[in-house]
Amino acid sequence: MEKYILFFLLSSIFALHTPLHAQRAWTLDSCINYALTHNVEVRQRINAARQGELAVTEAKDRVLPNLSGYGSQNFSFGRGLTADNTYANRNTSSFSVGAQLSVPLFQGLRVVRSVKYAETSLKALIEQSEAIKDDVSINVMAAFLQALYSREALGVARMSLDVSRDELKRREILLEAGKIPELDLFEARAQVSRDELTVVNAQNDSVMALLDLTNLLDIEDDGSFDIIPLKEETLPMPSLEEVWTNMQMANHTLRAAVIRKQAAGENVEVAKTGYIPTLSFNAGLGTNYYKTSGFQNEGFASQMRHNFSKSLGFSLNIPIFDGFSTRNSISRARMEQLNSELDLENTRQQLYKTVSTAHAQAIAAAAKEKASQSAVENTKAAFDAMTVKYDNGRANATEYEKAKADYINAVADRLQASYERQLRVRILRHYNEN
């Protein structure tokens, strides 16, 4: 019986691991890589970083001069005041054209500080885009391992069903020989029904686990989606101190919070530029043509030539009182700076809680896997002994079914503990390396 169970378990798992379409089977790495290039949240973060690049360009462009041209044509009809201070009916038309140039010479350090603020904000956006990639990678990893676990759990359920069916056949023979009561046969049939329900539930869980993975990858499953099991390997578990030390230096979420705090401080300096005077250079070229009915008007070309004018000038703006606008802007910037400091502190606390919890869970999962291995060995020995007792009539069907259930449950618990340990260790290693 023991050899049969172990053989069937291994053969079922091997059959389940064989992809229906090898060319469509996905590895863990291929799932993660696909998600990092197709996931909507990742693409949104990348787009946000591109917007940050545009903000830097816009801040730098504020040092460029403004050049504009203008032209106008106006008509006036009816009574109007003349140079003799009388009114007369006259029709007039005027045309003007020109160009204006404004060159910012000194903008109160606003441009320099704005560029610095935009560049720092861009760094934060880039770190945030990398942080979302870390989150997506962990989510895909969890979904992938859940799909593998659900598949192997289905194999365990089928193993239990086949054992129950064989036991039912055996009891039918024993009942015909008069060696067991009819109640034992009814119990065997009931157990087969329960195991069939367990298989159906396990099948549904396996399908839903694959569906969750495909949804996370944003792909449509036509029924051929399949995954490749991980190679059997024992990954070393990094210590909590090692992981936390590396995270403080390289974790993208934490680095983004640090940079946002720096950017908030630079934004305060931008707001302070409202108190600094600004200086600009202005130049203009223009000419016009004017015609009044009833008067002898100079020709268009002559007027345009004679009325041509040039202008040069400097404009100095000294802020004296702006209705507390600058003061309020500085106050808002300082509140944002305080919020960024609190956000950094909260991010650091949450990350430490996350990594310490992951480390504790990894240790617990490893201990659970070790204990479950012992439970499998003990329950298997108890099941073998109970099988002998039942065959010799020294145990009833209820005791036999309980021993079998204990063994199957121990196998399932070991399987769950194994995948949980793999997941927790992989998450820890991801934190340690990213």
CSV table of C-alpha atoms in Angstrom, one decimal:
chain,number,residue,atom,x,y,z
A,1,MET,CA,0.0,0.0,0.0
A,2,GLU,CA,2.8,2.4,0.9
A,3,LYS,CA,4.6,1.8,-2.4
A,4,TYR,CA,1.4,2.2,-4.3
A,5,ILE,CA,0.6,5.6,-2.7
A,6,LEU,CA,4.1,7.0,-3.2
A,7,PHE,CA,4.2,5.8,-6.8
A,8,PHE,CA,0.9,7.2,-7.7
A,9,LEU,CA,1.7,10.5,-6.0
A,10,LEU,CA,4.9,10.9,-8.0
A,11,SER,CA,3.3,9.8,-11.3
A,12,SER,CA,0.4,12.1,-10.8
A,13,ILE,CA,2.6,15.1,-10.1
A,14,PHE,CA,4.8,14.2,-13.1
A,15,ALA,CA,1.7,14.0,-15.3
A,16,LEU,CA,0.4,17.3,-14.1
A,17,HIS,CA,3.7,19.0,-14.6
A,18,THR,CA,3.8,18.0,-18.3
A,19,PRO,CA,2.5,21.0,-20.2
A,20,LEU,CA,-0.3,20.5,-22.7
A,21,HIS,CA,1.6,22.7,-25.2
A,22,ALA,CA,5.3,22.9,-24.4
A,23,GLN,CA,5.7,25.9,-26.6
A,24,ARG,CA,3.1,27.8,-24.6
A,25,ALA,CA,4.5,26.8,-21.1
A,26,TRP,CA,5.7,29.8,-19.0
A,27,THR,CA,8.6,29.8,-16.5
A,28,LEU,CA,8.6,32.0,-13.5
A,29,ASP,CA,11.1,34.3,-15.1
A,30,SER,CA,9.1,34.6,-18.3
A,31,CYS,CA,6.0,35.5,-16.3
A,32,ILE,CA,7.8,38.2,-14.4
A,33,ASN,CA,9.5,39.6,-17.5
A,34,TYR,CA,6.2,39.7,-19.3
A,35,ALA,CA,4.4,41.4,-16.4
A,36,LEU,CA,7.1,44.1,-16.2
A,37,THR,CA,6.5,45.1,-19.8
A,38,HIS,CA,2.8,44.7,-20.0
A,39,ASN,CA,1.3,45.4,-16.6
A,40,VAL,CA,-0.8,48.5,-16.6
A,41,GLU,CA,0.5,49.9,-13.3
A,42,VAL,CA,4.1,49.5,-14.5
A,43,ARG,CA,3.3,51.3,-17.8
A,44,GLN,CA,1.5,54.1,-15.9
A,45,ARG,CA,4.6,54.7,-13.7
A,46,ILE,CA,6.8,54.7,-16.8
A,47,ASN,CA,4.5,57.3,-18.4
A,48,ALA,CA,4.7,59.4,-15.1
A,49,ALA,CA,8.5,59.3,-15.4
A,50,ARG,CA,8.3,60.6,-18.9
A,51,GLN,CA,6.0,63.4,-17.7
A,52,GLY,CA,8.7,64.2,-15.2
A,53,GLU,CA,11.3,64.5,-18.0
A,54,LEU,CA,9.0,66.9,-19.7
A,55,ALA,CA,8.7,69.0,-16.5
A,56,VAL,CA,12.5,69.3,-16.4
A,57,THR,CA,12.6,70.4,-20.0
A,58,GLU,CA,9.8,73.0,-19.3
A,59,ALA,CA,11.7,74.3,-16.3
A,60,LYS,CA,14.9,74.8,-18.4
A,61,ASP,CA,13.0,76.5,-21.2
A,62,ARG,CA,11.9,79.3,-18.9
A,63,VAL,CA,15.4,81.0,-19.5
A,64,LEU,CA,14.6,81.3,-23.2
A,65,PRO,CA,13.4,84.7,-24.7
A,66,ASN,CA,9.9,85.3,-25.8
A,67,LEU,CA,9.5,86.6,-29.4
A,68,SER,CA,6.1,87.5,-30.8
A,69,GLY,CA,4.7,89.3,-33.7
A,70,TYR,CA,1.4,91.2,-34.0
A,71,GLY,CA,-0.8,92.8,-36.6
A,72,SER,CA,-4.1,94.6,-36.5
A,73,GLN,CA,-6.6,96.2,-38.9
A,74,ASN,CA,-9.3,98.5,-37.4
A,75,PHE,CA,-12.2,100.4,-39.0
A,76,SER,CA,-14.3,103.3,-37.5
A,77,PHE,CA,-17.5,104.7,-38.8
A,78,GLY,CA,-19.7,107.7,-37.8
A,79,ARG,CA,-19.3,110.8,-35.8
A,80,GLY,CA,-16.1,111.4,-34.0
A,81,LEU,CA,-14.2,114.2,-32.2
A,82,THR,CA,-11.8,116.1,-34.5
A,83,ALA,CA,-8.6,118.0,-33.7
A,84,ASP,CA,-10.7,121.2,-33.7
A,85,ASN,CA,-12.7,119.9,-30.8
A,86,THR,CA,-15.8,119.5,-33.0
A,87,TYR,CA,-17.7,116.5,-34.1
A,88,ALA,CA,-17.9,115.3,-37.7
A,89,ASN,CA,-18.9,112.3,-39.7
A,90,ARG,CA,-15.8,110.5,-40.7
A,91,ASN,CA,-14.7,107.0,-41.7
A,92,THR,CA,-11.2,105.9,-40.5
A,93,SER,CA,-9.1,102.8,-40.9
A,94,SER,CA,-5.8,101.9,-39.3
A,95,PHE,CA,-3.3,99.1,-39.8
A,96,SER,CA,-0.3,98.2,-37.6
A,97,VAL,CA,2.3,95.5,-37.6
A,98,GLY,CA,5.3,94.8,-35.4
A,99,ALA,CA,7.3,92.4,-33.3
A,100,GLN,CA,8.2,92.2,-29.6
A,101,LEU,CA,11.1,90.5,-27.8
A,102,SER,CA,11.4,89.9,-24.1
A,103,VAL,CA,14.6,88.4,-22.6
A,104,PRO,CA,14.6,87.3,-18.9
A,105,LEU,CA,17.9,88.5,-17.5
A,106,PHE,CA,17.3,87.6,-13.8
A,107,GLN,CA,14.2,85.8,-12.5
A,108,GLY,CA,15.0,85.8,-8.9
A,109,LEU,CA,16.7,82.3,-9.0
A,110,ARG,CA,13.3,80.8,-9.8
A,111,VAL,CA,14.5,79.0,-12.9
A,112,VAL,CA,17.6,77.6,-11.3
A,113,ARG,CA,15.7,76.3,-8.3
A,114,SER,CA,12.7,75.1,-10.4
A,115,VAL,CA,15.1,73.0,-12.6
A,116,LYS,CA,16.7,71.5,-9.6
A,117,TYR,CA,13.3,70.7,-8.1
A,118,ALA,CA,12.1,69.1,-11.4
A,119,GLU,CA,15.2,67.0,-11.7
A,120,THR,CA,14.9,65.7,-8.2
A,121,SER,CA,11.2,65.0,-8.7
A,122,LEU,CA,12.1,63.1,-11.8
A,123,LYS,CA,14.5,60.9,-9.8
A,124,ALA,CA,11.7,60.1,-7.4
A,125,LEU,CA,9.4,59.2,-10.2
A,126,ILE,CA,12.0,56.8,-11.7
A,127,GLU,CA,12.4,55.2,-8.3
A,128,GLN,CA,8.6,54.8,-8.0
A,129,SER,CA,8.5,53.1,-11.4
A,130,GLU,CA,11.1,50.7,-10.2
A,131,ALA,CA,9.3,50.2,-6.9
A,132,ILE,CA,6.1,49.2,-8.7
A,133,LYS,CA,8.1,46.7,-10.7
A,134,ASP,CA,9.3,45.1,-7.4
A,135,ASP,CA,5.7,44.8,-6.2
A,136,VAL,CA,4.5,43.3,-9.5
A,137,SER,CA,7.4,40.8,-9.4
A,138,ILE,CA,6.5,39.7,-5.9
A,139,ASN,CA,2.8,39.4,-6.8
A,140,VAL,CA,3.6,37.3,-9.9
A,141,MET,CA,5.9,35.1,-7.9
A,142,ALA,CA,3.2,34.5,-5.3
A,143,ALA,CA,0.6,33.8,-8.0
A,144,PHE,CA,3.0,31.4,-9.8
A,145,LEU,CA,3.8,29.4,-6.7
A,146,GLN,CA,0.1,29.3,-5.8
A,147,ALA,CA,-0.7,27.9,-9.2
A,148,LEU,CA,2.0,25.2,-8.8
A,149,TYR,CA,0.8,24.4,-5.3
A,150,SER,CA,-2.8,24.1,-6.4
A,151,ARG,CA,-1.8,21.8,-9.2
A,152,GLU,CA,0.1,19.4,-6.9
A,153,ALA,CA,-2.7,19.6,-4.3
A,154,LEU,CA,-4.9,18.3,-7.1
A,155,GLY,CA,-2.5,15.4,-7.6
A,156,VAL,CA,-2.7,14.6,-3.9
A,157,ALA,CA,-6.6,14.7,-4.1
A,158,ARG,CA,-6.6,12.3,-7.0
A,159,MET,CA,-4.2,10.0,-5.2
A,160,SER,CA,-6.5,9.9,-2.3
A,161,LEU,CA,-9.5,9.2,-4.6
A,162,ASP,CA,-7.8,6.3,-6.3
A,163,VAL,CA,-6.8,4.8,-3.0
A,164,SER,CA,-10.4,5.0,-1.8
A,165,ARG,CA,-11.7,3.4,-5.0
A,166,ASP,CA,-9.2,0.5,-4.6
A,167,GLU,CA,-10.3,0.2,-1.0
A,168,LEU,CA,-13.9,0.1,-2.1
A,169,LYS,CA,-13.2,-2.7,-4.5
A,170,ARG,CA,-11.3,-4.6,-1.9
A,171,ARG,CA,-14.2,-4.3,0.6
A,172,GLU,CA,-16.7,-5.5,-2.0
A,173,ILE,CA,-14.6,-8.7,-2.2
A,174,LEU,CA,-14.3,-9.0,1.5
A,175,LEU,CA,-18.1,-8.4,2.0
A,176,GLU,CA,-18.8,-11.2,-0.5
A,177,ALA,CA,-16.5,-13.5,1.5
A,178,GLY,CA,-18.3,-12.5,4.7
A,179,LYS,CA,-15.2,-11.1,6.3
A,180,ILE,CA,-16.6,-7.5,7.0
A,181,PRO,CA,-20.0,-6.1,7.8
A,182,GLU,CA,-22.0,-4.3,5.2
A,183,LEU,CA,-21.5,-1.0,7.1
A,184,ASP,CA,-17.9,-1.0,6.1
A,185,LEU,CA,-18.9,-1.1,2.4
A,186,PHE,CA,-21.2,1.9,2.9
A,187,GLU,CA,-18.4,3.8,4.7
A,188,ALA,CA,-16.0,3.1,1.8
A,189,ARG,CA,-18.6,4.3,-0.7
A,190,ALA,CA,-19.1,7.5,1.3
A,191,GLN,CA,-15.4,8.1,1.4
A,192,VAL,CA,-15.2,7.8,-2.4
A,193,SER,CA,-17.9,10.4,-2.7
A,194,ARG,CA,-16.1,12.7,-0.3
A,195,ASP,CA,-12.8,12.3,-2.2
A,196,GLU,CA,-14.6,12.9,-5.5
A,197,LEU,CA,-15.9,16.2,-4.1
A,198,THR,CA,-12.4,17.0,-2.9
A,199,VAL,CA,-11.0,16.4,-6.4
A,200,VAL,CA,-13.6,18.7,-7.9
A,201,ASN,CA,-12.8,21.4,-5.4
A,202,ALA,CA,-9.0,21.0,-6.1
A,203,GLN,CA,-9.6,21.2,-9.9
A,204,ASN,CA,-11.5,24.4,-9.4
A,205,ASP,CA,-8.8,25.8,-7.2
A,206,SER,CA,-6.2,24.9,-9.8
A,207,VAL,CA,-8.1,26.6,-12.6
A,208,MET,CA,-8.7,29.7,-10.5
A,209,ALA,CA,-5.0,29.9,-9.5
A,210,LEU,CA,-4.0,29.8,-13.2
A,211,LEU,CA,-6.7,32.4,-14.0
A,212,ASP,CA,-5.4,34.7,-11.2
A,213,LEU,CA,-1.9,34.4,-12.8
A,214,THR,CA,-3.1,35.2,-16.3
A,215,ASN,CA,-5.1,38.2,-15.0
A,216,LEU,CA,-2.0,39.5,-13.3
A,217,LEU,CA,-0.2,39.1,-16.6
A,218,ASP,CA,-3.0,40.8,-18.5
A,219,ILE,CA,-3.3,38.0,-21.0
A,220,GLU,CA,-6.3,36.1,-22.3
A,221,ASP,CA,-6.2,32.4,-21.6
A,222,ASP,CA,-7.6,30.2,-24.4
A,223,GLY,CA,-7.1,27.1,-22.3
A,224,SER,CA,-3.6,26.4,-23.4
A,225,PHE,CA,-1.8,28.5,-20.8
A,226,ASP,CA,0.5,26.4,-18.7
A,227,ILE,CA,3.5,26.9,-16.4
A,228,ILE,CA,6.7,25.0,-15.9
A,229,PRO,CA,7.6,23.8,-12.3
A,230,LEU,CA,10.6,25.3,-10.5
A,231,LYS,CA,13.8,23.3,-10.3
A,232,GLU,CA,14.3,21.5,-7.1
A,233,GLU,CA,16.8,23.7,-5.2
A,234,THR,CA,17.3,24.8,-1.6
A,235,LEU,CA,17.8,28.5,-1.6
A,236,PRO,CA,19.7,29.9,1.4
A,237,MET,CA,17.7,32.2,3.6
A,238,PRO,CA,19.3,35.6,4.2
A,239,SER,CA,19.3,37.0,7.7
A,240,LEU,CA,16.9,39.8,8.8
A,241,GLU,CA,19.9,42.1,9.4
A,242,GLU,CA,21.4,41.5,6.0
A,243,VAL,CA,18.1,42.1,4.2
A,244,TRP,CA,17.3,45.3,6.1
A,245,THR,CA,20.8,46.7,5.6
A,246,ASN,CA,20.6,46.1,1.9
A,247,MET,CA,17.0,47.5,1.7
A,248,GLN,CA,18.0,50.8,3.3
A,249,MET,CA,20.6,51.3,0.6
A,250,ALA,CA,18.8,49.9,-2.5
A,251,ASN,CA,15.1,49.5,-1.9
A,252,HIS,CA,13.3,51.6,-4.6
A,253,THR,CA,10.3,52.5,-2.4
A,254,LEU,CA,12.5,53.8,0.4
A,255,ARG,CA,14.8,55.7,-2.0
A,256,ALA,CA,11.7,57.3,-3.6
A,257,ALA,CA,10.6,58.5,-0.2
A,258,VAL,CA,14.0,59.9,0.5
A,259,ILE,CA,14.2,61.8,-2.8
A,260,ARG,CA,10.6,63.1,-2.3
A,261,LYS,CA,11.7,64.6,1.0
A,262,GLN,CA,14.7,66.2,-0.8
A,263,ALA,CA,12.4,67.6,-3.5
A,264,ALA,CA,10.0,69.0,-0.9
A,265,GLY,CA,12.9,71.0,0.6
A,266,GLU,CA,13.8,72.3,-2.8
A,267,ASN,CA,10.2,73.3,-3.4
A,268,VAL,CA,10.4,75.5,-0.3
A,269,GLU,CA,13.3,77.3,-1.9
A,270,VAL,CA,11.4,77.8,-5.1
A,271,ALA,CA,8.5,79.4,-3.2
A,272,LYS,CA,11.0,81.8,-1.5
A,273,THR,CA,12.0,83.3,-4.9
A,274,GLY,CA,8.7,85.2,-4.8
A,275,TYR,CA,10.5,87.7,-2.6
A,276,ILE,CA,13.4,88.3,-5.0
A,277,PRO,CA,13.3,91.1,-7.7
A,278,THR,CA,13.3,90.1,-11.4
A,279,LEU,CA,14.9,91.9,-14.4
A,280,SER,CA,14.1,91.5,-18.0
A,281,PHE,CA,15.1,93.2,-21.3
A,282,ASN,CA,12.5,94.2,-23.8
A,283,ALA,CA,12.7,95.3,-27.5
A,284,GLY,CA,10.2,96.1,-30.1
A,285,LEU,CA,9.8,97.0,-33.8
A,286,GLY,CA,6.6,98.3,-35.3
A,287,THR,CA,4.9,100.5,-37.9
A,288,ASN,CA,1.4,101.6,-38.8
A,289,TYR,CA,-0.9,103.1,-41.5
A,290,TYR,CA,-3.8,105.5,-40.8
A,291,LYS,CA,-6.5,106.8,-43.2
A,292,THR,CA,-9.3,109.2,-42.5
A,293,SER,CA,-12.0,110.1,-45.0
A,294,GLY,CA,-12.1,113.7,-46.2
A,295,PHE,CA,-8.4,114.2,-45.7
A,296,GLN,CA,-5.4,113.9,-47.9
A,297,ASN,CA,-3.7,110.8,-46.5
A,298,GLU,CA,-0.1,109.8,-47.2
A,299,GLY,CA,0.3,106.6,-49.2
A,300,PHE,CA,0.5,103.2,-47.5
A,301,ALA,CA,4.1,102.5,-48.3
A,302,SER,CA,5.2,106.0,-47.2
A,303,GLN,CA,3.3,105.8,-43.9
A,304,MET,CA,4.7,102.3,-43.2
A,305,ARG,CA,8.2,103.6,-43.9
A,306,HIS,CA,7.8,106.9,-42.0
A,307,ASN,CA,6.0,105.4,-39.0
A,308,PHE,CA,8.5,102.7,-38.4
A,309,SER,CA,9.7,102.7,-34.8
A,310,LYS,CA,12.1,100.8,-32.6
A,311,SER,CA,12.1,100.4,-28.8
A,312,LEU,CA,14.5,99.1,-26.2
A,313,GLY,CA,14.1,98.9,-22.5
A,314,PHE,CA,14.7,97.1,-19.2
A,315,SER,CA,11.9,96.1,-16.8
A,316,LEU,CA,12.7,95.7,-13.1
A,317,ASN,CA,10.0,94.1,-10.8
A,318,ILE,CA,10.5,94.6,-7.1
A,319,PRO,CA,8.0,92.7,-5.0
A,320,ILE,CA,6.7,94.9,-2.1
A,321,PHE,CA,3.4,93.4,-1.2
A,322,ASP,CA,1.6,90.6,-3.1
A,323,GLY,CA,-1.3,90.0,-0.7
A,324,PHE,CA,0.7,87.4,1.2
A,325,SER,CA,0.8,85.2,-1.9
A,326,THR,CA,4.5,84.3,-1.5
A,327,ARG,CA,4.2,83.8,2.2
A,328,ASN,CA,1.2,81.4,1.8
A,329,SER,CA,3.2,79.5,-1.0
A,330,ILE,CA,6.1,79.1,1.4
A,331,SER,CA,3.8,77.9,4.2
A,332,ARG,CA,2.2,75.3,1.8
A,333,ALA,CA,5.6,74.1,0.6
A,334,ARG,CA,6.8,73.7,4.2
A,335,MET,CA,3.7,71.7,5.1
A,336,GLU,CA,4.4,69.5,2.1
A,337,GLN,CA,8.0,69.1,3.3
A,338,LEU,CA,6.7,68.0,6.7
A,339,ASN,CA,4.4,65.5,5.1
A,340,SER,CA,7.3,64.1,3.0
A,341,GLU,CA,9.3,63.6,6.2
A,342,LEU,CA,6.4,61.8,7.9
A,343,ASP,CA,5.9,59.8,4.7
A,344,LEU,CA,9.6,58.8,4.8
A,345,GLU,CA,9.3,57.7,8.4
A,346,ASN,CA,6.2,55.8,7.7
A,347,THR,CA,7.7,54.1,4.6
A,348,ARG,CA,10.8,53.0,6.6
A,349,GLN,CA,8.6,51.6,9.4
A,350,GLN,CA,6.3,49.8,7.0
A,351,LEU,CA,9.2,48.3,5.1
A,352,TYR,CA,10.8,47.1,8.2
A,353,LYS,CA,7.5,45.5,9.3
A,354,THR,CA,7.2,43.9,5.9
A,355,VAL,CA,10.7,42.4,5.8
A,356,SER,CA,10.6,41.3,9.5
A,357,THR,CA,7.3,39.7,8.9
A,358,ALA,CA,8.5,38.0,5.8
A,359,HIS,CA,11.6,36.7,7.6
A,360,ALA,CA,9.5,35.4,10.5
A,361,GLN,CA,7.1,33.7,8.0
A,362,ALA,CA,10.1,32.2,6.2
A,363,ILE,CA,11.5,30.7,9.4
A,364,ALA,CA,8.0,29.5,10.5
A,365,ALA,CA,7.5,27.9,7.0
A,366,ALA,CA,10.8,26.1,7.2
A,367,ALA,CA,10.0,24.8,10.7
A,368,LYS,CA,6.5,23.8,9.5
A,369,GLU,CA,8.0,21.9,6.5
A,370,LYS,CA,10.4,20.0,8.7
A,371,ALA,CA,7.6,19.2,11.2
A,372,SER,CA,5.3,18.1,8.4
A,373,GLN,CA,7.9,15.8,7.0
A,374,SER,CA,8.0,14.1,10.4
A,375,ALA,CA,4.2,14.0,10.4
A,376,VAL,CA,4.2,12.3,7.0
A,377,GLU,CA,6.6,9.6,8.2
A,378,ASN,CA,4.6,9.0,11.4
A,379,THR,CA,1.2,9.0,9.8
A,380,LYS,CA,2.4,6.7,7.1
A,381,ALA,CA,3.7,4.2,9.6
A,382,ALA,CA,0.4,4.5,11.5
A,383,PHE,CA,-1.6,4.0,8.3
A,384,ASP,CA,0.4,0.9,7.4
A,385,ALA,CA,-0.1,-0.6,10.8
A,386,MET,CA,-3.8,0.2,10.7
A,387,THR,CA,-4.1,-1.4,7.3
A,388,VAL,CA,-2.6,-4.6,8.7
A,389,LYS,CA,-5.0,-4.5,11.7
A,390,TYR,CA,-8.0,-3.9,9.5
A,391,ASP,CA,-7.1,-6.7,7.2
A,392,ASN,CA,-6.8,-9.0,10.2
A,393,GLY,CA,-10.2,-7.8,11.6
A,394,ARG,CA,-8.6,-6.1,14.6
A,395,ALA,CA,-9.8,-2.6,13.5
A,396,ASN,CA,-13.0,-1.2,12.1
A,397,ALA,CA,-13.6,0.8,8.9
A,398,THR,CA,-13.8,4.1,10.8
A,399,GLU,CA,-10.4,3.6,12.3
A,400,TYR,CA,-9.0,2.7,9.0
A,401,GLU,CA,-10.4,5.8,7.2
A,402,LYS,CA,-9.2,8.0,10.0
A,403,ALA,CA,-5.6,6.7,9.6
A,404,LYS,CA,-5.8,7.1,5.9
A,405,ALA,CA,-7.1,10.7,6.2
A,406,ASP,CA,-4.4,11.6,8.7
A,407,TYR,CA,-1.8,10.4,6.2
A,408,ILE,CA,-3.3,12.2,3.2
A,409,ASN,CA,-3.6,15.4,5.2
A,410,ALA,CA,0.0,15.1,6.4
A,411,VAL,CA,1.1,14.8,2.7
A,412,ALA,CA,-1.0,17.8,1.8
A,413,ASP,CA,0.4,19.8,4.8
A,414,ARG,CA,3.9,19.0,3.8
A,415,LEU,CA,3.2,20.1,0.2
A,416,GLN,CA,1.7,23.4,1.4
A,417,ALA,CA,4.6,24.0,3.8
A,418,SER,CA,7.1,23.4,1.0
A,419,TYR,CA,5.6,25.9,-1.3
A,420,GLU,CA,5.1,28.4,1.5
A,421,ARG,CA,8.8,28.1,2.4
A,422,GLN,CA,9.8,28.6,-1.2
A,423,LEU,CA,7.6,31.7,-1.5
A,424,ARG,CA,8.8,33.3,1.7
A,425,VAL,CA,12.5,32.6,1.0
A,426,ARG,CA,12.1,34.0,-2.6
A,427,ILE,CA,10.4,37.1,-1.3
A,428,LEU,CA,13.2,37.6,1.2
A,429,ARG,CA,15.9,37.1,-1.4
A,430,HIS,CA,14.1,39.6,-3.7
A,431,TYR,CA,14.1,42.2,-1.0
A,432,ASN,CA,17.8,41.4,-0.4
A,433,GLU,CA,18.8,41.8,-4.0
A,434,ASN,CA,16.5,44.7,-5.1
